[in-house]
Amino acid sequence: KQEVTQIPAALSVPEGENLVLNCSFTDSAIYNLQWFRQDPGKGLTSLLLIQSSQREQTSGRLNASLDKSSGRSTLYIAASQPGDSATYLCAVDTGNQFYFGTGTSLTVIP
Amino acid sequence: GAGVSQSPSNKVTEKGKDVELRCDPISGHTALYWYRQSLGQGLEFLIYFQGNSAPDKSGLPSDRFSAERTGGSVSTLTIQRTQQEDSAVYLCASSSTQGQRQFFGPGTRLTVL
């Protein structure tokens, strides 16, 4: 069974700092990997999706990379802002199943 | 529609009752997904549909859970003989087709007393 781990579980940084969130998965047979953010009491928002054939995706201040062979993905957030405070989740698609990590809770301090 | 909608937003039921949760995906999206998030737990995948077909139902927690989708649009998740451990937020998502970005609804909070 696929296991998805996110490190760290929680992170607190001052505003303006660049940061990296990590996601690892145990089975490299994936179709894609997706990063989401979840705000308290709200649903999930898709940030980036990386297909298994891709190495990275960028959207604004966000950059996600994928190393399928080593079972790792990173989400890089540049010039963090207080509005980036949320829980970030990665999820892998194995075709018929989807596995989410437990998330990283990010707090950006003004 | 503009986004994924779910109803009801909240549901309180008594142990042993059946409940039905509804999901309206984004118009034109052929893939639809059901998840649940229990208090303090991560997101658990339940089932997904491509069109009206669910290729793999092994993610459903027990045979009390069933889901259907008709007309390639609305989906319902039914829980029979609810138990207290079924209490969770049930989330629905849709994507244009399988393997694309998923867009989530606001969820249905189910409380089983």
PDB file of C-alpha atoms in Angstrom:
ATOM      1  CA  LYS A   1       0.000   0.000   0.000  1.00  0.00           C
ATOM      2  CA  GLN A   2       1.218   3.483  -0.846  1.00  0.00           C
ATOM      3  CA  GLU A   3       2.274   5.584   2.150  1.00  0.00           C
ATOM      4  CA  VAL A   4       2.666   9.335   1.869  1.00  0.00           C
ATOM      5  CA  THR A   5       4.639  11.281   4.459  1.00  0.00           C
ATOM      6  CA  GLN A   6       5.049  15.018   4.841  1.00  0.00           C
ATOM      7  CA  ILE A   7       7.816  16.671   6.764  1.00  0.00           C
ATOM      8  CA  PRO A   8       7.737  18.850   8.749  1.00  0.00           C
ATOM      9  CA  ALA A   9       4.315  18.481  10.338  1.00  0.00           C
ATOM     10  CA  ALA A  10       4.370  22.152  11.285  1.00  0.00           C
ATOM     11  CA  LEU A  11       6.465  25.109  10.249  1.00  0.00           C
ATOM     12  CA  SER A  12       6.563  28.711  11.397  1.00  0.00           C
ATOM     13  CA  VAL A  13       8.530  31.295   9.428  1.00  0.00           C
ATOM     14  CA  PRO A  14       8.817  35.092   9.314  1.00  0.00           C
ATOM     15  CA  GLU A  15       7.245  36.898   6.414  1.00  0.00           C
ATOM     16  CA  GLY A  16       9.448  37.143   3.324  1.00  0.00           C
ATOM     17  CA  GLU A  17      11.320  33.910   3.910  1.00  0.00           C
ATOM     18  CA  ASN A  18      11.621  31.259   1.215  1.00  0.00           C
ATOM     19  CA  LEU A  19      10.615  27.789   2.358  1.00  0.00           C
ATOM     20  CA  VAL A  20      10.436  24.173   1.234  1.00  0.00           C
ATOM     21  CA  LEU A  21       7.818  21.593   2.130  1.00  0.00           C
ATOM     22  CA  ASN A  22       8.595  17.930   1.634  1.00  0.00           C
ATOM     23  CA  CYS A  23       6.487  14.989   0.530  1.00  0.00           C
ATOM     24  CA  SER A  24       7.680  11.409   0.210  1.00  0.00           C
ATOM     25  CA  PHE A  25       5.893   8.328  -1.062  1.00  0.00           C
ATOM     26  CA  THR A  26       6.815   4.669  -0.874  1.00  0.00           C
ATOM     27  CA  ASP A  27       5.722   3.367  -4.300  1.00  0.00           C
ATOM     28  CA  SER A  28       7.066   5.138  -7.367  1.00  0.00           C
ATOM     29  CA  ALA A  29       4.287   3.738  -9.608  1.00  0.00           C
ATOM     30  CA  ILE A  30       2.234   6.919  -9.660  1.00  0.00           C
ATOM     31  CA  TYR A  31       0.357   8.753 -12.383  1.00  0.00           C
ATOM     32  CA  ASN A  32       0.678  12.190 -10.871  1.00  0.00           C
ATOM     33  CA  LEU A  33       1.208  14.121  -7.668  1.00  0.00           C
ATOM     34  CA  GLN A  34      -0.851  17.090  -6.604  1.00  0.00           C
ATOM     35  CA  TRP A  35      -0.274  19.783  -3.980  1.00  0.00           C
ATOM     36  CA  PHE A  36      -3.227  21.346  -2.166  1.00  0.00           C
ATOM     37  CA  ARG A  37      -3.766  23.918   0.539  1.00  0.00           C
ATOM     38  CA  GLN A  38      -6.478  23.657   3.144  1.00  0.00           C
ATOM     39  CA  ASP A  39      -7.621  26.674   5.100  1.00  0.00           C
ATOM     40  CA  PRO A  40      -9.339  26.160   8.479  1.00  0.00           C
ATOM     41  CA  GLY A  41     -12.996  25.291   8.054  1.00  0.00           C
ATOM     42  CA  LYS A  42     -12.717  25.384   4.301  1.00  0.00           C
ATOM     43  CA  GLY A  43     -12.267  22.923   1.506  1.00  0.00           C
ATOM     44  CA  LEU A  44      -9.112  22.095  -0.379  1.00  0.00           C
ATOM     45  CA  THR A  45      -7.628  24.210  -3.144  1.00  0.00           C
ATOM     46  CA  SER A  46      -5.478  22.603  -5.800  1.00  0.00           C
ATOM     47  CA  LEU A  47      -2.163  24.419  -6.208  1.00  0.00           C
ATOM     48  CA  LEU A  48      -0.123  22.384  -8.646  1.00  0.00           C
ATOM     49  CA  LEU A  49      -0.315  19.035 -10.388  1.00  0.00           C
ATOM     50  CA  ILE A  50       2.766  17.257 -11.696  1.00  0.00           C
ATOM     51  CA  GLN A  51       2.313  14.384 -14.115  1.00  0.00           C
ATOM     52  CA  SER A  52       4.610  11.399 -13.625  1.00  0.00           C
ATOM     53  CA  SER A  53       6.562  12.327 -16.781  1.00  0.00           C
ATOM     54  CA  GLN A  54       7.237  15.858 -15.546  1.00  0.00           C
ATOM     55  CA  ARG A  55       9.947  17.124 -13.237  1.00  0.00           C
ATOM     56  CA  GLU A  56       8.407  20.367 -12.014  1.00  0.00           C
ATOM     57  CA  GLN A  57       5.533  22.809 -12.246  1.00  0.00           C
ATOM     58  CA  THR A  58       5.428  26.497 -11.412  1.00  0.00           C
ATOM     59  CA  SER A  59       2.613  28.848 -10.532  1.00  0.00           C
ATOM     60  CA  GLY A  60       3.475  32.326  -9.346  1.00  0.00           C
ATOM     61  CA  ARG A  61       5.563  32.079  -6.186  1.00  0.00           C
ATOM     62  CA  LEU A  62       5.076  28.311  -6.018  1.00  0.00           C
ATOM     63  CA  ASN A  63       7.303  25.676  -7.569  1.00  0.00           C
ATOM     64  CA  ALA A  64       6.765  21.960  -7.160  1.00  0.00           C
ATOM     65  CA  SER A  65       9.286  19.331  -8.147  1.00  0.00           C
ATOM     66  CA  LEU A  66       8.917  15.590  -8.549  1.00  0.00           C
ATOM     67  CA  ASP A  67      11.570  12.872  -8.378  1.00  0.00           C
ATOM     68  CA  LYS A  68       9.510   9.775  -8.983  1.00  0.00           C
ATOM     69  CA  SER A  69      12.373   7.311  -8.756  1.00  0.00           C
ATOM     70  CA  SER A  70      13.302   8.440  -5.268  1.00  0.00           C
ATOM     71  CA  GLY A  71       9.688   8.919  -4.177  1.00  0.00           C
ATOM     72  CA  ARG A  72       9.985  12.607  -3.357  1.00  0.00           C
ATOM     73  CA  SER A  73       8.318  15.887  -4.133  1.00  0.00           C
ATOM     74  CA  THR A  74       9.006  19.361  -2.803  1.00  0.00           C
ATOM     75  CA  LEU A  75       6.898  22.489  -2.766  1.00  0.00           C
ATOM     76  CA  TYR A  76       8.944  25.662  -2.783  1.00  0.00           C
ATOM     77  CA  ILE A  77       7.259  28.878  -1.682  1.00  0.00           C
ATOM     78  CA  ALA A  78       9.135  32.065  -2.455  1.00  0.00           C
ATOM     79  CA  ALA A  79       8.845  35.283  -0.459  1.00  0.00           C
ATOM     80  CA  SER A  80       6.258  33.895   1.954  1.00  0.00           C
ATOM     81  CA  GLN A  81       3.305  36.051   3.001  1.00  0.00           C
ATOM     82  CA  PRO A  82       0.895  35.823   5.962  1.00  0.00           C
ATOM     83  CA  GLY A  83      -1.816  34.792   3.486  1.00  0.00           C
ATOM     84  CA  ASP A  84       0.180  31.652   2.767  1.00  0.00           C
ATOM     85  CA  SER A  85      -0.652  30.377   6.254  1.00  0.00           C
ATOM     86  CA  ALA A  86      -2.578  27.130   5.787  1.00  0.00           C
ATOM     87  CA  THR A  87      -2.130  23.382   5.818  1.00  0.00           C
ATOM     88  CA  TYR A  88      -0.411  22.051   2.714  1.00  0.00           C
ATOM     89  CA  LEU A  89      -1.189  18.554   1.534  1.00  0.00           C
ATOM     90  CA  CYS A  90       0.349  16.398  -1.151  1.00  0.00           C
ATOM     91  CA  ALA A  91      -1.547  13.569  -2.806  1.00  0.00           C
ATOM     92  CA  VAL A  92      -0.458  10.817  -5.168  1.00  0.00           C
ATOM     93  CA  ASP A  93      -2.643   9.240  -7.821  1.00  0.00           C
ATOM     94  CA  THR A  94      -1.885   5.571  -8.468  1.00  0.00           C
ATOM     95  CA  GLY A  95      -4.577   5.150 -11.097  1.00  0.00           C
ATOM     96  CA  ASN A  96      -7.570   3.936  -9.132  1.00  0.00           C
ATOM     97  CA  GLN A  97      -6.544   5.115  -5.682  1.00  0.00           C
ATOM     98  CA  PHE A  98      -5.509   8.432  -4.185  1.00  0.00           C
ATOM     99  CA  TYR A  99      -3.307   8.793  -1.138  1.00  0.00           C
ATOM    100  CA  PHE A 100      -2.930  12.000   0.823  1.00  0.00           C
ATOM    101  CA  GLY A 101      -0.133  12.945   3.153  1.00  0.00           C
ATOM    102  CA  THR A 102      -0.912  14.156   6.667  1.00  0.00           C
ATOM    103  CA  GLY A 103       0.009  17.704   5.780  1.00  0.00           C
ATOM    104  CA  THR A 104       2.317  20.483   6.860  1.00  0.00           C
ATOM    105  CA  SER A 105       0.765  23.290   8.872  1.00  0.00           C
ATOM    106  CA  LEU A 106       2.434  26.532   7.811  1.00  0.00           C
ATOM    107  CA  THR A 107       2.306  29.773   9.764  1.00  0.00           C
ATOM    108  CA  VAL A 108       3.851  32.887   8.247  1.00  0.00           C
ATOM    109  CA  ILE A 109       4.462  35.521  10.902  1.00  0.00           C
ATOM    110  CA  PRO A 110       4.014  39.156   9.846  1.00  0.00           C
TER     111      PRO A 110
ATOM    112  CA  GLY B   1     -22.028  25.178 -12.177  1.00  0.00           C
ATOM    113  CA  ALA B   2     -19.400  27.552 -10.870  1.00  0.00           C
ATOM    114  CA  GLY B   3     -17.951  25.057  -8.435  1.00  0.00           C
ATOM    115  CA  VAL B   4     -18.496  21.719  -6.753  1.00  0.00           C
ATOM    116  CA  SER B   5     -21.473  21.797  -4.427  1.00  0.00           C
ATOM    117  CA  GLN B   6     -22.421  19.360  -1.697  1.00  0.00           C
ATOM    118  CA  SER B   7     -25.564  18.899   0.302  1.00  0.00           C
ATOM    119  CA  PRO B   8     -26.407  18.939   3.057  1.00  0.00           C
ATOM    120  CA  SER B   9     -23.633  21.030   4.593  1.00  0.00           C
ATOM    121  CA  ASN B  10     -24.334  19.485   7.968  1.00  0.00           C
ATOM    122  CA  LYS B  11     -26.113  16.300   8.924  1.00  0.00           C
ATOM    123  CA  VAL B  12     -26.821  15.002  12.406  1.00  0.00           C
ATOM    124  CA  THR B  13     -28.269  11.533  12.609  1.00  0.00           C
ATOM    125  CA  GLU B  14     -28.848   8.797  15.116  1.00  0.00           C
ATOM    126  CA  LYS B  15     -26.840   5.618  15.161  1.00  0.00           C
ATOM    127  CA  GLY B  16     -28.438   2.999  12.928  1.00  0.00           C
ATOM    128  CA  LYS B  17     -30.093   5.429  10.526  1.00  0.00           C
ATOM    129  CA  ASP B  18     -29.258   5.636   6.834  1.00  0.00           C
ATOM    130  CA  VAL B  19     -27.907   8.860   5.334  1.00  0.00           C
ATOM    131  CA  GLU B  20     -27.467  10.074   1.786  1.00  0.00           C
ATOM    132  CA  LEU B  21     -24.906  12.690   0.819  1.00  0.00           C
ATOM    133  CA  ARG B  22     -25.039  14.501  -2.494  1.00  0.00           C
ATOM    134  CA  CYS B  23     -22.371  15.956  -4.727  1.00  0.00           C
ATOM    135  CA  ASP B  24     -22.852  18.181  -7.773  1.00  0.00           C
ATOM    136  CA  PRO B  25     -19.602  18.378  -9.759  1.00  0.00           C
ATOM    137  CA  ILE B  26     -18.454  21.192 -11.962  1.00  0.00           C
ATOM    138  CA  SER B  27     -20.401  21.092 -15.199  1.00  0.00           C
ATOM    139  CA  GLY B  28     -18.599  19.021 -17.830  1.00  0.00           C
ATOM    140  CA  HIS B  29     -16.276  17.282 -15.375  1.00  0.00           C
ATOM    141  CA  THR B  30     -16.271  13.570 -16.067  1.00  0.00           C
ATOM    142  CA  ALA B  31     -14.292  12.442 -13.004  1.00  0.00           C
ATOM    143  CA  LEU B  32     -15.740  12.633  -9.499  1.00  0.00           C
ATOM    144  CA  TYR B  33     -14.119  11.656  -6.194  1.00  0.00           C
ATOM    145  CA  TRP B  34     -15.306  11.025  -2.635  1.00  0.00           C
ATOM    146  CA  TYR B  35     -13.090  11.393   0.433  1.00  0.00           C
ATOM    147  CA  ARG B  36     -13.623  11.637   4.158  1.00  0.00           C
ATOM    148  CA  GLN B  37     -11.692  13.483   6.807  1.00  0.00           C
ATOM    149  CA  SER B  38     -12.188  12.350  10.378  1.00  0.00           C
ATOM    150  CA  LEU B  39     -11.339  14.624  13.297  1.00  0.00           C
ATOM    151  CA  GLY B  40      -7.592  14.802  13.645  1.00  0.00           C
ATOM    152  CA  GLN B  41      -7.078  12.375  10.778  1.00  0.00           C
ATOM    153  CA  GLY B  42      -5.852  12.777   7.258  1.00  0.00           C
ATOM    154  CA  LEU B  43      -7.884  12.613   4.106  1.00  0.00           C
ATOM    155  CA  GLU B  44      -9.069   9.123   3.240  1.00  0.00           C
ATOM    156  CA  PHE B  45      -9.960   8.243  -0.334  1.00  0.00           C
ATOM    157  CA  LEU B  46     -13.259   6.407  -0.691  1.00  0.00           C
ATOM    158  CA  ILE B  47     -14.131   6.026  -4.368  1.00  0.00           C
ATOM    159  CA  TYR B  48     -13.953   7.744  -7.713  1.00  0.00           C
ATOM    160  CA  PHE B  49     -16.081   7.734 -10.842  1.00  0.00           C
ATOM    161  CA  GLN B  50     -15.054   8.196 -14.435  1.00  0.00           C
ATOM    162  CA  GLY B  51     -18.384   8.928 -16.041  1.00  0.00           C
ATOM    163  CA  ASN B  52     -20.888   6.688 -14.304  1.00  0.00           C
ATOM    164  CA  SER B  53     -18.397   3.920 -13.656  1.00  0.00           C
ATOM    165  CA  ALA B  54     -16.411   3.306 -10.462  1.00  0.00           C
ATOM    166  CA  PRO B  55     -13.381   1.154 -11.432  1.00  0.00           C
ATOM    167  CA  ASP B  56     -12.341   0.336  -7.879  1.00  0.00           C
ATOM    168  CA  LYS B  57     -14.600   0.224  -4.835  1.00  0.00           C
ATOM    169  CA  SER B  58     -12.014  -1.177  -2.440  1.00  0.00           C
ATOM    170  CA  GLY B  59     -11.576   2.189  -0.714  1.00  0.00           C
ATOM    171  CA  LEU B  60     -15.073   2.096   0.749  1.00  0.00           C
ATOM    172  CA  PRO B  61     -14.660   1.357   4.488  1.00  0.00           C
ATOM    173  CA  SER B  62     -17.354  -1.309   4.710  1.00  0.00           C
ATOM    174  CA  ASP B  63     -20.316  -2.764   2.847  1.00  0.00           C
ATOM    175  CA  ARG B  64     -22.505  -0.190   4.609  1.00  0.00           C
ATOM    176  CA  PHE B  65     -21.074   2.398   2.215  1.00  0.00           C
ATOM    177  CA  SER B  66     -22.198   2.663  -1.377  1.00  0.00           C
ATOM    178  CA  ALA B  67     -22.000   5.313  -4.056  1.00  0.00           C
ATOM    179  CA  GLU B  68     -23.581   5.891  -7.400  1.00  0.00           C
ATOM    180  CA  ARG B  69     -23.453   8.395 -10.173  1.00  0.00           C
ATOM    181  CA  THR B  70     -26.080   8.796 -12.817  1.00  0.00           C
ATOM    182  CA  GLY B  71     -26.084  10.794 -16.019  1.00  0.00           C
ATOM    183  CA  GLY B  72     -22.393  11.497 -15.593  1.00  0.00           C
ATOM    184  CA  SER B  73     -23.196  14.301 -13.177  1.00  0.00           C
ATOM    185  CA  VAL B  74     -24.638  14.131  -9.664  1.00  0.00           C
ATOM    186  CA  SER B  75     -23.313  11.517  -7.273  1.00  0.00           C
ATOM    187  CA  THR B  76     -24.712  10.233  -4.005  1.00  0.00           C
ATOM    188  CA  LEU B  77     -22.827   8.530  -1.206  1.00  0.00           C
ATOM    189  CA  THR B  78     -25.078   6.398   0.980  1.00  0.00           C
ATOM    190  CA  ILE B  79     -24.172   5.134   4.412  1.00  0.00           C
ATOM    191  CA  GLN B  80     -26.498   2.493   5.828  1.00  0.00           C
ATOM    192  CA  ARG B  81     -26.927   1.746   9.518  1.00  0.00           C
ATOM    193  CA  THR B  82     -24.627   4.604  10.519  1.00  0.00           C
ATOM    194  CA  GLN B  83     -22.143   4.128  13.329  1.00  0.00           C
ATOM    195  CA  GLN B  84     -20.438   6.737  15.504  1.00  0.00           C
ATOM    196  CA  GLU B  85     -17.124   6.089  13.752  1.00  0.00           C
ATOM    197  CA  ASP B  86     -18.735   7.296  10.515  1.00  0.00           C
ATOM    198  CA  SER B  87     -18.720  10.839  11.932  1.00  0.00           C
ATOM    199  CA  ALA B  88     -16.460  12.881   9.670  1.00  0.00           C
ATOM    200  CA  VAL B  89     -16.423  15.528   6.985  1.00  0.00           C
ATOM    201  CA  TYR B  90     -17.213  13.950   3.630  1.00  0.00           C
ATOM    202  CA  LEU B  91     -15.576  15.747   0.744  1.00  0.00           C
ATOM    203  CA  CYS B  92     -16.346  15.511  -2.933  1.00  0.00           C
ATOM    204  CA  ALA B  93     -14.109  16.663  -5.786  1.00  0.00           C
ATOM    205  CA  SER B  94     -14.303  16.681  -9.557  1.00  0.00           C
ATOM    206  CA  SER B  95     -11.847  17.022 -12.393  1.00  0.00           C
ATOM    207  CA  SER B  96     -12.218  17.523 -16.123  1.00  0.00           C
ATOM    208  CA  THR B  97     -11.154  13.938 -16.608  1.00  0.00           C
ATOM    209  CA  GLN B  98      -9.121  11.333 -14.775  1.00  0.00           C
ATOM    210  CA  GLY B  99      -5.624  12.501 -13.849  1.00  0.00           C
ATOM    211  CA  GLN B 100      -6.328  16.222 -13.898  1.00  0.00           C
ATOM    212  CA  ARG B 101      -6.506  18.814 -11.127  1.00  0.00           C
ATOM    213  CA  GLN B 102      -9.220  18.116  -8.592  1.00  0.00           C
ATOM    214  CA  PHE B 103     -11.596  20.823  -7.426  1.00  0.00           C
ATOM    215  CA  PHE B 104     -13.153  20.239  -4.038  1.00  0.00           C
ATOM    216  CA  GLY B 105     -16.557  21.049  -2.650  1.00  0.00           C
ATOM    217  CA  PRO B 106     -17.079  22.510   0.848  1.00  0.00           C
ATOM    218  CA  GLY B 107     -17.903  19.130   2.360  1.00  0.00           C
ATOM    219  CA  THR B 108     -20.714  17.610   4.404  1.00  0.00           C
ATOM    220  CA  ARG B 109     -20.131  17.367   8.130  1.00  0.00           C
ATOM    221  CA  LEU B 110     -21.764  14.168   9.360  1.00  0.00           C
ATOM    222  CA  THR B 111     -22.333  13.618  13.058  1.00  0.00           C
ATOM    223  CA  VAL B 112     -23.674  10.290  14.249  1.00  0.00           C
ATOM    224  CA  LEU B 113     -25.038  10.408  17.783  1.00  0.00           C
TER     225      LEU B 113
END
